Amino acid sequence: MSLSFKLVLTAPASLETPLLALVLPADATLTDALAPLDAPLHGALARTLARRDFRGGRDETVLLVGGDAGVQRLLLVGRGSTPLTRTTARRAAAIAARQAAKLGMGTMHLWLPDADAAAIEGLVVGAAAGSWSYPDLQTPPPEKDRRARLTQVGVIGADLPGLQGALNAGVAIAEGQAIAKRLGQMPGNYCTPQTFVDLGQEIAQRHGMTLTVLGRAEMAAAQMGSFLCVAQGTSQEPRLVALEHRGGPADQQPIVLIGKGLCFDTGGISIKPAPEMEWMKFDMMGAAGVMGAMEAIGRLQLPVNVVGIIGSTTNMPSGEAVKPGDVVRASNGKTIEIINTDAEGRLVLADLLVYAKQFNPAVAIDAATLTGAIVIGLGHHAVGVFGPDRAVVDEVLAAGSAAGEPGWPLPMWEEYREQIKSDVADIKNTGGRAAGSITAALFLQEFVDGYPWVHLDVAGTAYSQSDLGWIPKGPTGTPVGTIVEFVRARAGR
């Protein structure tokens, strides 16, 4: 992440800044705190608020231009009429950062009057999200057409305990989300299974984590036939990457995070339709989320044991690819009839869930862009949350709500299990279109043995095919926030 943050204790009216973004609620008036900003603007702020040219609605902005010194531009940003939370602060800061980028500002200041620690953290995460971009593969425009990129943000706060820690926490989460988003935006020929190995090595070195990497031969020795059948059609080496953060006592059971990392998903022999297939570069966002969360956890130095496991390959059609009707055996001995080779993510996760057992998890959370059915059911606003233990599911839902990544629980009733019974194997890899997300979760549960587990289906939320207003189209950073909030809560932070 190229953006740097600083907590600023200077009175806003005393700043020397090209842009001050002032976050206000609906129907804000000129208070005593705001009045010092109005004098250099010759009353423009008072008139704007009094005439209701700015009403403070969510995502509303008005730019007031000052002189060549002090606060040169004042950007009013509305946060709406909802209560102030980390999420509302995040969205407003993202809107401000996007406007700063349009103006070509290299530096900006953010002020949300009366911001508490949670709001400060939200401002940092939001500003990073709104300013994030992936220009790596684009030819820079001519010098005369270039605009400065936002690189420095001053977050204005009071001299209160905890605000610097909140800013640091926001930076940690933003760095994790930036890693996940960059992985997601990389084309499939740039983001390969080896990319996760290289990144894992960087994170391990940076934060003193233990790294384990398995390739095709090691996975074959571990009898991971479910994972490896997906990799049959590609010449690229499949990778299982495990990162261990040991921040808690040696005998503490770890939280285990598991991510699906399909760097590209053609559907295999059950090939997808050509239109919009390019979006399948995002089929690794579960793994990207786990890697980003491990970065944030390392930066936060959370006093808890966490293991992050990702399985990465590509799903390609070839003469060697797995076929509908084939039967494969997972590492726990269960046989799986392949009905549809496009239901491949669950095949990778199956062996990862078995592999996770060796760590004796206190809880395991898997994240995957698993089913198109979750988009039909929940759209693009909620993560699908599944699990047999309602208490743990509620923990995850609370974490998602705090992170601004809301989830919704779906049932895992025994009646649905009938759909994934096979005539020739122990189980089949899809139960058809009806309740497709539920039957996928029930398939995964077949490989969970003796530990609490929650499954996150992020197919509708990990990336967006349209501009969301506060962030551009592309990767959203979900589920980094949910995972980090869950781990922070378990760590008492």
CSV table of C-alpha atoms in Angstrom, one decimal:
chain,number,residue,atom,x,y,z
A,1,MET,CA,0.0,0.0,0.0
A,2,SER,CA,1.5,3.3,-1.1
A,3,LEU,CA,-0.6,5.4,1.3
A,4,SER,CA,0.8,6.7,4.6
A,5,PHE,CA,-1.2,7.9,7.5
A,6,LYS,CA,-0.5,10.3,10.4
A,7,LEU,CA,-2.6,11.2,13.4
A,8,VAL,CA,-2.9,15.0,13.5
A,9,LEU,CA,-3.7,16.9,16.7
A,10,THR,CA,-3.6,20.4,15.1
A,11,ALA,CA,-6.8,22.4,15.0
A,12,PRO,CA,-8.3,22.0,11.5
A,13,ALA,CA,-8.5,25.8,10.9
A,14,SER,CA,-4.7,26.0,11.6
A,15,LEU,CA,-3.7,23.4,9.0
A,16,GLU,CA,-1.7,24.0,5.9
A,17,THR,CA,-3.3,21.6,3.5
A,18,PRO,CA,-4.4,21.5,-0.2
A,19,LEU,CA,-7.6,19.6,0.9
A,20,LEU,CA,-9.5,19.1,4.1
A,21,ALA,CA,-12.3,16.6,3.9
A,22,LEU,CA,-14.9,17.3,6.6
A,23,VAL,CA,-17.3,14.4,7.3
A,24,LEU,CA,-20.7,15.6,8.5
A,25,PRO,CA,-24.0,14.0,9.4
A,26,ALA,CA,-27.3,14.8,7.7
A,27,ASP,CA,-28.7,18.3,8.4
A,28,ALA,CA,-25.5,19.5,10.0
A,29,THR,CA,-25.3,23.2,11.1
A,30,LEU,CA,-22.4,25.6,11.7
A,31,THR,CA,-21.3,24.7,15.2
A,32,ASP,CA,-18.7,26.4,17.3
A,33,ALA,CA,-16.2,23.7,16.3
A,34,LEU,CA,-16.8,24.4,12.6
A,35,ALA,CA,-16.9,28.2,12.7
A,36,PRO,CA,-13.1,28.8,12.6
A,37,LEU,CA,-13.1,27.1,9.1
A,38,ASP,CA,-15.7,29.6,7.8
A,39,ALA,CA,-13.6,32.8,8.1
A,40,PRO,CA,-11.0,31.9,5.4
A,41,LEU,CA,-13.9,30.9,3.2
A,42,HIS,CA,-15.6,34.3,3.6
A,43,GLY,CA,-18.8,32.7,5.0
A,44,ALA,CA,-19.2,30.1,2.2
A,45,LEU,CA,-19.4,27.2,4.7
A,46,ALA,CA,-22.2,28.9,6.7
A,47,ARG,CA,-24.1,29.8,3.6
A,48,THR,CA,-23.8,26.3,2.1
A,49,LEU,CA,-25.2,24.7,5.3
A,50,ALA,CA,-27.9,27.3,5.9
A,51,ARG,CA,-29.1,27.1,2.3
A,52,ARG,CA,-29.0,23.3,2.5
A,53,ASP,CA,-26.9,23.2,-0.6
A,54,PHE,CA,-25.2,20.4,1.4
A,55,ARG,CA,-27.6,18.2,3.3
A,56,GLY,CA,-25.2,15.6,4.6
A,57,GLY,CA,-26.8,12.6,2.8
A,58,ARG,CA,-24.7,9.5,2.4
A,59,ASP,CA,-22.0,9.9,-0.2
A,60,GLU,CA,-23.0,13.5,-0.9
A,61,THR,CA,-20.1,15.9,-1.5
A,62,VAL,CA,-19.6,19.6,-2.0
A,63,LEU,CA,-16.3,21.3,-2.7
A,64,LEU,CA,-15.6,24.8,-1.3
A,65,VAL,CA,-12.5,26.6,-2.6
A,66,GLY,CA,-10.4,28.8,-0.4
A,67,GLY,CA,-7.2,30.8,-0.9
A,68,ASP,CA,-3.6,29.8,-1.6
A,69,ALA,CA,-2.7,29.2,2.1
A,70,GLY,CA,-4.2,27.4,5.0
A,71,VAL,CA,-7.1,25.1,4.1
A,72,GLN,CA,-7.0,25.6,0.3
A,73,ARG,CA,-10.0,23.4,-0.4
A,74,LEU,CA,-12.8,22.2,1.9
A,75,LEU,CA,-14.6,19.0,0.8
A,76,LEU,CA,-17.8,18.4,2.7
A,77,VAL,CA,-18.7,14.7,2.8
A,78,GLY,CA,-22.0,13.4,4.0
A,79,ARG,CA,-22.4,10.3,6.1
A,80,GLY,CA,-26.1,10.2,6.3
A,81,SER,CA,-28.5,10.0,9.2
A,82,THR,CA,-27.4,6.6,10.5
A,83,PRO,CA,-25.4,6.5,13.8
A,84,LEU,CA,-21.7,7.0,13.6
A,85,THR,CA,-19.9,3.7,13.4
A,86,ARG,CA,-16.6,2.4,12.0
A,87,THR,CA,-18.5,1.4,8.9
A,88,THR,CA,-20.1,4.8,8.2
A,89,ALA,CA,-16.7,6.5,8.9
A,90,ARG,CA,-15.1,4.1,6.5
A,91,ARG,CA,-17.5,4.8,3.7
A,92,ALA,CA,-17.3,8.6,4.0
A,93,ALA,CA,-13.5,8.4,4.0
A,94,ALA,CA,-13.5,6.3,0.9
A,95,ILE,CA,-15.7,8.8,-0.8
A,96,ALA,CA,-13.3,11.6,0.3
A,97,ALA,CA,-10.3,9.7,-1.0
A,98,ARG,CA,-11.9,9.1,-4.4
A,99,GLN,CA,-12.7,12.8,-4.7
A,100,ALA,CA,-9.1,13.6,-3.7
A,101,ALA,CA,-7.9,11.4,-6.5
A,102,LYS,CA,-10.1,13.1,-9.0
A,103,LEU,CA,-8.7,16.5,-7.9
A,104,GLY,CA,-5.1,15.2,-8.2
A,105,MET,CA,-4.3,15.7,-4.6
A,106,GLY,CA,-1.2,14.0,-3.3
A,107,THR,CA,-2.0,15.0,0.3
A,108,MET,CA,-5.3,15.4,2.2
A,109,HIS,CA,-6.6,15.7,5.7
A,110,LEU,CA,-9.6,14.0,7.1
A,111,TRP,CA,-11.7,15.4,9.9
A,112,LEU,CA,-14.8,13.7,11.5
A,113,PRO,CA,-15.7,15.9,14.5
A,114,ASP,CA,-15.9,13.9,17.8
A,115,ALA,CA,-14.5,10.8,16.2
A,116,ASP,CA,-13.8,8.0,18.7
A,117,ALA,CA,-11.2,5.2,18.2
A,118,ALA,CA,-13.6,3.1,16.1
A,119,ALA,CA,-14.3,6.0,13.8
A,120,ILE,CA,-10.6,6.8,13.5
A,121,GLU,CA,-9.9,3.2,12.5
A,122,GLY,CA,-12.8,3.4,10.0
A,123,LEU,CA,-11.4,6.6,8.4
A,124,VAL,CA,-8.1,4.9,7.8
A,125,VAL,CA,-9.5,1.8,6.3
A,126,GLY,CA,-11.9,3.8,4.1
A,127,ALA,CA,-9.3,6.3,2.8
A,128,ALA,CA,-7.1,3.3,1.8
A,129,ALA,CA,-10.0,1.6,0.1
A,130,GLY,CA,-11.1,4.7,-1.8
A,131,SER,CA,-7.6,5.5,-3.0
A,132,TRP,CA,-6.6,2.0,-4.0
A,133,SER,CA,-5.8,1.2,-7.6
A,134,TYR,CA,-3.9,-1.3,-9.7
A,135,PRO,CA,-2.0,0.6,-12.4
A,136,ASP,CA,0.8,-2.0,-12.6
A,137,LEU,CA,0.0,-3.1,-16.2
A,138,GLN,CA,-1.1,0.2,-17.6
A,139,THR,CA,1.2,2.5,-19.6
A,140,PRO,CA,1.4,5.8,-17.7
A,141,PRO,CA,-0.2,8.8,-19.4
A,142,PRO,CA,2.0,11.6,-20.8
A,143,GLU,CA,3.6,13.8,-18.2
A,144,LYS,CA,1.3,16.7,-19.0
A,145,ASP,CA,-1.8,14.6,-18.4
A,146,ARG,CA,-0.7,13.0,-15.1
A,147,ARG,CA,-2.3,13.8,-11.8
A,148,ALA,CA,-0.7,13.3,-8.5
A,149,ARG,CA,-1.6,10.1,-6.6
A,150,LEU,CA,-2.8,10.4,-3.1
A,151,THR,CA,0.1,9.3,-0.9
A,152,GLN,CA,-0.4,11.0,2.4
A,153,VAL,CA,-3.4,11.3,4.7
A,154,GLY,CA,-3.6,13.2,8.0
A,155,VAL,CA,-6.4,12.0,10.2
A,156,ILE,CA,-7.4,14.7,12.6
A,157,GLY,CA,-8.2,13.5,16.1
A,158,ALA,CA,-8.3,14.7,19.7
A,159,ASP,CA,-5.5,14.1,22.2
A,160,LEU,CA,-7.3,11.0,23.6
A,161,PRO,CA,-5.9,7.6,24.7
A,162,GLY,CA,-6.3,4.9,22.1
A,163,LEU,CA,-6.5,7.0,18.9
A,164,GLN,CA,-2.9,6.3,17.8
A,165,GLY,CA,-3.6,2.6,18.4
A,166,ALA,CA,-6.8,2.8,16.4
A,167,LEU,CA,-4.9,4.5,13.5
A,168,ASN,CA,-2.3,1.8,13.6
A,169,ALA,CA,-5.0,-0.9,13.6
A,170,GLY,CA,-6.6,0.7,10.6
A,171,VAL,CA,-3.3,0.7,8.7
A,172,ALA,CA,-2.9,-3.0,9.5
A,173,ILE,CA,-6.3,-3.9,8.2
A,174,ALA,CA,-5.9,-1.6,5.1
A,175,GLU,CA,-2.5,-3.3,4.3
A,176,GLY,CA,-4.2,-6.7,4.5
A,177,GLN,CA,-7.0,-5.6,2.3
A,178,ALA,CA,-4.6,-4.1,-0.2
A,179,ILE,CA,-2.8,-7.5,-0.5
A,180,ALA,CA,-6.1,-9.3,-1.1
A,181,LYS,CA,-7.2,-6.7,-3.6
A,182,ARG,CA,-4.0,-6.7,-5.5
A,183,LEU,CA,-4.0,-10.5,-5.8
A,184,GLY,CA,-7.6,-10.4,-7.0
A,185,GLN,CA,-7.0,-7.7,-9.6
A,186,MET,CA,-3.9,-9.5,-11.1
A,187,PRO,CA,-4.8,-11.4,-14.3
A,188,GLY,CA,-4.6,-15.1,-14.2
A,189,ASN,CA,-1.3,-15.2,-16.1
A,190,TYR,CA,0.3,-13.0,-13.4
A,191,CYS,CA,-1.4,-14.4,-10.3
A,192,THR,CA,-0.5,-18.1,-10.2
A,193,PRO,CA,-0.2,-20.7,-7.4
A,194,GLN,CA,3.5,-19.8,-7.1
A,195,THR,CA,2.4,-16.2,-6.4
A,196,PHE,CA,0.9,-17.4,-3.1
A,197,VAL,CA,4.1,-19.2,-2.2
A,198,ASP,CA,6.2,-16.0,-2.9
A,199,LEU,CA,3.8,-13.9,-0.9
A,200,GLY,CA,3.7,-16.4,1.9
A,201,GLN,CA,7.4,-16.2,2.1
A,202,GLU,CA,7.3,-12.4,2.4
A,203,ILE,CA,4.6,-12.4,5.1
A,204,ALA,CA,6.5,-15.1,7.0
A,205,GLN,CA,9.7,-13.2,7.0
A,206,ARG,CA,8.1,-9.9,7.8
A,207,HIS,CA,6.2,-11.2,10.9
A,208,GLY,CA,8.2,-14.2,12.0
A,209,MET,CA,5.7,-16.8,10.9
A,210,THR,CA,6.3,-20.4,10.0
A,211,LEU,CA,5.7,-21.3,6.4
A,212,THR,CA,4.9,-24.7,4.9
A,213,VAL,CA,4.5,-25.4,1.2
A,214,LEU,CA,3.2,-28.5,-0.5
A,215,GLY,CA,3.4,-29.2,-4.2
A,216,ARG,CA,1.9,-31.9,-6.4
A,217,ALA,CA,4.2,-34.7,-5.1
A,218,GLU,CA,3.7,-33.9,-1.5
A,219,MET,CA,-0.1,-33.7,-1.9
A,220,ALA,CA,-0.1,-37.0,-3.7
A,221,ALA,CA,1.9,-38.6,-0.9
A,222,ALA,CA,-0.8,-37.2,1.5
A,223,GLN,CA,-3.5,-38.8,-0.8
A,224,MET,CA,-5.2,-35.5,-1.5
A,225,GLY,CA,-7.0,-36.9,-4.5
A,226,SER,CA,-9.9,-34.4,-4.2
A,227,PHE,CA,-7.6,-31.3,-4.5
A,228,LEU,CA,-5.3,-32.9,-7.1
A,229,CYS,CA,-8.1,-33.9,-9.4
A,230,VAL,CA,-8.8,-30.2,-10.0
A,231,ALA,CA,-5.2,-29.7,-10.9
A,232,GLN,CA,-5.1,-32.6,-13.4
A,233,GLY,CA,-5.8,-30.3,-16.4
A,234,THR,CA,-3.0,-27.8,-15.7
A,235,SER,CA,0.7,-27.9,-16.1
A,236,GLN,CA,1.1,-25.3,-13.3
A,237,GLU,CA,2.2,-26.8,-10.0
A,238,PRO,CA,-0.6,-26.7,-7.5
A,239,ARG,CA,0.3,-25.3,-4.1
A,240,LEU,CA,-0.9,-25.7,-0.6
A,241,VAL,CA,0.5,-22.9,1.6
A,242,ALA,CA,0.3,-22.8,5.4
A,243,LEU,CA,1.3,-19.8,7.5
A,244,GLU,CA,1.5,-20.1,11.3
A,245,HIS,CA,1.3,-17.1,13.6
A,246,ARG,CA,2.2,-18.2,17.1
A,247,GLY,CA,1.2,-15.2,19.2
A,248,GLY,CA,-0.4,-17.1,22.0
A,249,PRO,CA,0.7,-19.8,24.5
A,250,ALA,CA,2.4,-22.8,23.0
A,251,ASP,CA,-0.5,-25.1,24.1
A,252,GLN,CA,-3.2,-22.8,22.8
A,253,GLN,CA,-5.4,-24.3,20.1
A,254,PRO,CA,-5.1,-22.1,17.0
A,255,ILE,CA,-7.8,-20.4,14.9
A,256,VAL,CA,-7.4,-22.0,11.5
A,257,LEU,CA,-8.3,-20.0,8.4
A,258,ILE,CA,-8.8,-21.8,5.1
A,259,GLY,CA,-9.0,-20.2,1.6
A,260,LYS,CA,-10.0,-21.4,-1.8
A,261,GLY,CA,-7.4,-20.2,-4.4
A,262,LEU,CA,-8.5,-20.9,-7.9
A,263,CYS,CA,-6.3,-18.5,-9.8
A,264,PHE,CA,-8.5,-19.0,-12.8
A,265,ASP,CA,-11.6,-21.2,-13.2
A,266,THR,CA,-12.7,-22.1,-16.7
A,267,GLY,CA,-15.1,-24.7,-15.3
A,268,GLY,CA,-12.9,-27.5,-16.6
A,269,ILE,CA,-14.6,-30.0,-18.9
A,270,SER,CA,-17.9,-28.6,-17.7
A,271,ILE,CA,-16.7,-25.3,-19.3
A,272,LYS,CA,-18.3,-22.0,-18.4
A,273,PRO,CA,-20.0,-19.8,-21.1
A,274,ALA,CA,-17.5,-17.4,-22.7
A,275,PRO,CA,-19.2,-14.1,-21.8
A,276,GLU,CA,-17.7,-12.6,-18.7
A,277,MET,CA,-15.4,-15.6,-18.1
A,278,GLU,CA,-12.6,-13.1,-17.5
A,279,TRP,CA,-14.1,-12.4,-14.1
A,280,MET,CA,-13.1,-15.9,-13.0
A,281,LYS,CA,-9.7,-14.5,-12.2
A,282,PHE,CA,-11.4,-13.6,-8.9
A,283,ASP,CA,-12.1,-17.2,-8.0
A,284,MET,CA,-9.1,-17.0,-5.6
A,285,MET,CA,-10.5,-14.3,-3.4
A,286,GLY,CA,-11.0,-16.6,-0.5
A,287,ALA,CA,-7.3,-17.4,-0.5
A,288,ALA,CA,-6.5,-13.8,-1.1
A,289,GLY,CA,-8.6,-12.9,2.0
A,290,VAL,CA,-6.8,-15.4,4.1
A,291,MET,CA,-3.4,-14.1,3.0
A,292,GLY,CA,-4.5,-10.5,3.6
A,293,ALA,CA,-5.8,-11.4,7.0
A,294,MET,CA,-2.5,-13.1,8.0
A,295,GLU,CA,-0.7,-9.9,7.0
A,296,ALA,CA,-3.0,-7.8,9.2
A,297,ILE,CA,-2.8,-10.3,12.1
A,298,GLY,CA,1.0,-10.1,11.9
A,299,ARG,CA,1.0,-6.3,11.9
A,300,LEU,CA,-1.4,-6.2,14.9
A,301,GLN,CA,0.8,-8.7,16.7
A,302,LEU,CA,-2.4,-10.4,18.1
A,303,PRO,CA,-1.7,-12.6,21.2
A,304,VAL,CA,-3.3,-15.7,19.7
A,305,ASN,CA,-2.3,-18.6,17.6
A,306,VAL,CA,-3.6,-18.5,14.0
A,307,VAL,CA,-2.9,-20.8,11.1
A,308,GLY,CA,-3.7,-19.7,7.5
A,309,ILE,CA,-4.0,-22.4,4.9
A,310,ILE,CA,-4.7,-21.8,1.2
A,311,GLY,CA,-5.0,-24.2,-1.7
A,312,SER,CA,-4.2,-22.8,-5.1
A,313,THR,CA,-4.4,-24.2,-8.7
A,314,THR,CA,-6.2,-23.5,-11.9
A,315,ASN,CA,-9.2,-25.3,-13.3
A,316,MET,CA,-8.5,-26.0,-17.0
A,317,PRO,CA,-9.9,-28.4,-19.6
A,318,SER,CA,-7.3,-30.7,-21.2
A,319,GLY,CA,-6.8,-34.3,-22.2
A,320,GLU,CA,-5.8,-35.0,-18.6
A,321,ALA,CA,-8.6,-33.1,-16.9
A,322,VAL,CA,-11.0,-34.7,-14.5
A,323,LYS,CA,-14.3,-35.6,-16.2
A,324,PRO,CA,-17.9,-35.7,-15.1
A,325,GLY,CA,-18.6,-39.2,-13.8
A,326,ASP,CA,-15.1,-39.8,-12.5
A,327,VAL,CA,-14.7,-40.8,-8.9
A,328,VAL,CA,-11.8,-39.5,-6.7
A,329,ARG,CA,-10.8,-40.2,-3.2
A,330,ALA,CA,-10.1,-37.4,-0.6
A,331,SER,CA,-7.4,-37.6,2.0
A,332,ASN,CA,-9.9,-38.8,4.7
A,333,GLY,CA,-10.7,-41.8,2.5
A,334,LYS,CA,-14.1,-40.6,1.3
A,335,THR,CA,-14.9,-41.1,-2.4
A,336,ILE,CA,-16.5,-38.3,-4.4
A,337,GLU,CA,-18.4,-38.7,-7.7
A,338,ILE,CA,-17.7,-35.7,-10.0
A,339,ILE,CA,-21.0,-34.5,-11.4
A,340,ASN,CA,-19.8,-31.1,-12.6
A,341,THR,CA,-16.2,-30.1,-12.9
A,342,ASP,CA,-17.2,-26.5,-12.4
A,343,ALA,CA,-18.0,-27.4,-8.7
A,344,GLU,CA,-14.2,-27.6,-8.2
A,345,GLY,CA,-13.6,-25.2,-5.2
A,346,ARG,CA,-15.3,-27.5,-2.8
A,347,LEU,CA,-13.0,-30.3,-4.0
A,348,VAL,CA,-9.9,-28.2,-3.1
A,349,LEU,CA,-11.4,-27.2,0.2
A,350,ALA,CA,-12.2,-30.8,1.1
A,351,ASP,CA,-8.6,-31.8,1.4
A,352,LEU,CA,-7.7,-28.5,3.1
A,353,LEU,CA,-10.3,-29.2,5.8
A,354,VAL,CA,-8.8,-32.6,6.4
A,355,TYR,CA,-5.3,-31.1,6.5
A,356,ALA,CA,-6.5,-28.5,9.1
A,357,LYS,CA,-7.2,-31.2,11.6
A,358,GLN,CA,-3.5,-31.8,12.4
A,359,PHE,CA,-3.4,-28.3,14.0
A,360,ASN,CA,-6.2,-29.3,16.5
A,361,PRO,CA,-8.2,-26.1,15.7
A,362,ALA,CA,-10.1,-24.2,18.3
A,363,VAL,CA,-12.2,-23.2,15.3
A,364,ALA,CA,-11.8,-23.2,11.6
A,365,ILE,CA,-13.2,-20.7,9.1
A,366,ASP,CA,-13.1,-21.3,5.4
A,367,ALA,CA,-13.7,-18.6,2.8
A,368,ALA,CA,-14.5,-19.2,-0.8
A,369,THR,CA,-16.1,-17.7,-3.9
A,370,LEU,CA,-17.9,-21.0,-3.9
A,371,THR,CA,-21.3,-20.7,-5.6
A,372,GLY,CA,-23.2,-18.6,-8.0
A,373,ALA,CA,-26.3,-19.7,-6.1
A,374,ILE,CA,-25.3,-17.4,-3.2
A,375,VAL,CA,-25.5,-14.4,-5.5
A,376,ILE,CA,-29.0,-15.5,-6.5
A,377,GLY,CA,-30.0,-15.9,-2.8
A,378,LEU,CA,-28.3,-12.9,-1.2
A,379,GLY,CA,-27.1,-10.6,-4.1
A,380,HIS,CA,-24.0,-8.6,-3.6
A,381,HIS,CA,-24.7,-7.2,-0.1
A,382,ALA,CA,-24.2,-10.1,2.3
A,383,VAL,CA,-21.8,-13.0,2.8
A,384,GLY,CA,-23.4,-16.4,3.1
A,385,VAL,CA,-22.6,-17.9,6.5
A,386,PHE,CA,-22.9,-21.6,7.2
A,387,GLY,CA,-22.1,-23.8,10.2
A,388,PRO,CA,-23.5,-26.4,12.5
A,389,ASP,CA,-22.7,-24.5,15.7
A,390,ARG,CA,-24.9,-21.4,16.1
A,391,ALA,CA,-22.8,-19.8,18.8
A,392,VAL,CA,-19.7,-19.8,16.5
A,393,VAL,CA,-21.8,-18.6,13.5
A,394,ASP,CA,-23.0,-15.8,15.7
A,395,GLU,CA,-19.4,-14.9,16.5
A,396,VAL,CA,-18.6,-14.7,12.8
A,397,LEU,CA,-21.8,-12.6,12.1
A,398,ALA,CA,-20.8,-10.2,14.8
A,399,ALA,CA,-17.3,-9.9,13.3
A,400,GLY,CA,-18.7,-9.2,9.9
A,401,SER,CA,-21.1,-6.6,11.1
A,402,ALA,CA,-18.3,-4.8,13.0
A,403,ALA,CA,-16.1,-4.9,9.9
A,404,GLY,CA,-18.8,-3.6,7.5
A,405,GLU,CA,-19.0,-7.0,5.8
A,406,PRO,CA,-22.4,-8.2,6.8
A,407,GLY,CA,-23.3,-11.8,6.6
A,408,TRP,CA,-26.5,-13.8,6.7
A,409,PRO,CA,-26.9,-17.4,8.1
A,410,LEU,CA,-28.4,-20.1,6.0
A,411,PRO,CA,-29.7,-23.5,7.2
A,412,MET,CA,-27.8,-26.8,7.0
A,413,TRP,CA,-30.7,-29.1,7.6
A,414,GLU,CA,-30.3,-32.8,7.2
A,415,GLU,CA,-33.0,-32.9,4.5
A,416,TYR,CA,-30.7,-31.1,2.1
A,417,ARG,CA,-28.1,-33.8,2.4
A,418,GLU,CA,-30.2,-36.2,0.3
A,419,GLN,CA,-29.2,-34.1,-2.8
A,420,ILE,CA,-25.5,-34.9,-2.6
A,421,LYS,CA,-25.9,-38.7,-2.1
A,422,SER,CA,-24.2,-40.7,-4.9
A,423,ASP,CA,-25.1,-44.0,-6.5
A,424,VAL,CA,-21.5,-45.0,-7.0
A,425,ALA,CA,-19.5,-43.1,-4.3
A,426,ASP,CA,-19.8,-41.8,-0.8
A,427,ILE,CA,-20.9,-38.4,-1.9
A,428,LYS,CA,-21.2,-36.4,-5.1
A,429,ASN,CA,-19.8,-32.9,-5.7
A,430,THR,CA,-23.0,-31.1,-6.5
A,431,GLY,CA,-26.6,-31.5,-5.6
A,432,GLY,CA,-28.0,-29.5,-8.5
A,433,ARG,CA,-29.3,-26.0,-8.8
A,434,ALA,CA,-31.8,-26.1,-5.9
A,435,ALA,CA,-30.3,-24.8,-2.7
A,436,GLY,CA,-26.9,-24.9,-4.3
A,437,SER,CA,-25.0,-22.9,-1.7
A,438,ILE,CA,-26.5,-25.1,1.1
A,439,THR,CA,-25.6,-28.4,-0.5
A,440,ALA,CA,-22.1,-27.1,-1.2
A,441,ALA,CA,-21.7,-26.3,2.5
A,442,LEU,CA,-23.0,-29.7,3.4
A,443,PHE,CA,-20.4,-31.2,1.1
A,444,LEU,CA,-17.7,-29.4,2.9
A,445,GLN,CA,-19.0,-30.6,6.3
A,446,GLU,CA,-18.2,-34.1,5.2
A,447,PHE,CA,-14.5,-33.3,5.6
A,448,VAL,CA,-14.7,-31.5,9.0
A,449,ASP,CA,-13.8,-33.8,11.8
A,450,GLY,CA,-13.9,-32.9,15.4
A,451,TYR,CA,-13.6,-29.1,15.4
A,452,PRO,CA,-16.0,-26.1,15.3
A,453,TRP,CA,-16.3,-24.8,11.7
A,454,VAL,CA,-17.9,-22.0,9.8
A,455,HIS,CA,-18.0,-21.6,6.0
A,456,LEU,CA,-18.1,-18.2,4.3
A,457,ASP,CA,-19.4,-18.0,0.7
A,458,VAL,CA,-18.1,-14.7,-0.6
A,459,ALA,CA,-18.9,-15.2,-4.3
A,460,GLY,CA,-21.3,-12.2,-4.2
A,461,THR,CA,-19.2,-9.9,-2.1
A,462,ALA,CA,-15.5,-10.4,-2.7
A,463,TYR,CA,-15.6,-8.5,-6.0
A,464,SER,CA,-18.0,-6.3,-7.8
A,465,GLN,CA,-18.7,-6.0,-11.5
A,466,SER,CA,-19.9,-2.5,-11.1
A,467,ASP,CA,-18.6,0.7,-9.4
A,468,LEU,CA,-20.0,0.8,-5.9
A,469,GLY,CA,-19.7,4.5,-5.5
A,470,TRP,CA,-17.4,4.4,-2.5
A,471,ILE,CA,-15.0,2.0,-4.1
A,472,PRO,CA,-14.5,1.2,-7.8
A,473,LYS,CA,-15.5,-2.1,-9.5
A,474,GLY,CA,-13.2,-5.0,-8.9
A,475,PRO,CA,-12.0,-6.6,-5.6
A,476,THR,CA,-13.6,-5.3,-2.4
A,477,GLY,CA,-11.2,-6.7,0.2
A,478,THR,CA,-13.9,-9.0,1.7
A,479,PRO,CA,-13.5,-11.2,3.8
A,480,VAL,CA,-10.3,-9.7,5.3
A,481,GLY,CA,-12.3,-7.5,7.7
A,482,THR,CA,-14.5,-10.3,9.0
A,483,ILE,CA,-11.6,-12.6,9.6
A,484,VAL,CA,-9.5,-10.0,11.4
A,485,GLU,CA,-12.4,-8.9,13.6
A,486,PHE,CA,-13.1,-12.5,14.6
A,487,VAL,CA,-9.5,-13.1,15.5
A,488,ARG,CA,-9.3,-9.8,17.4
A,489,ALA,CA,-12.4,-10.7,19.4
A,490,ARG,CA,-10.9,-14.1,20.3
A,491,ALA,CA,-7.7,-12.4,21.3
A,492,GLY,CA,-9.5,-9.9,23.5
A,493,ARG,CA,-8.5,-6.9,21.3
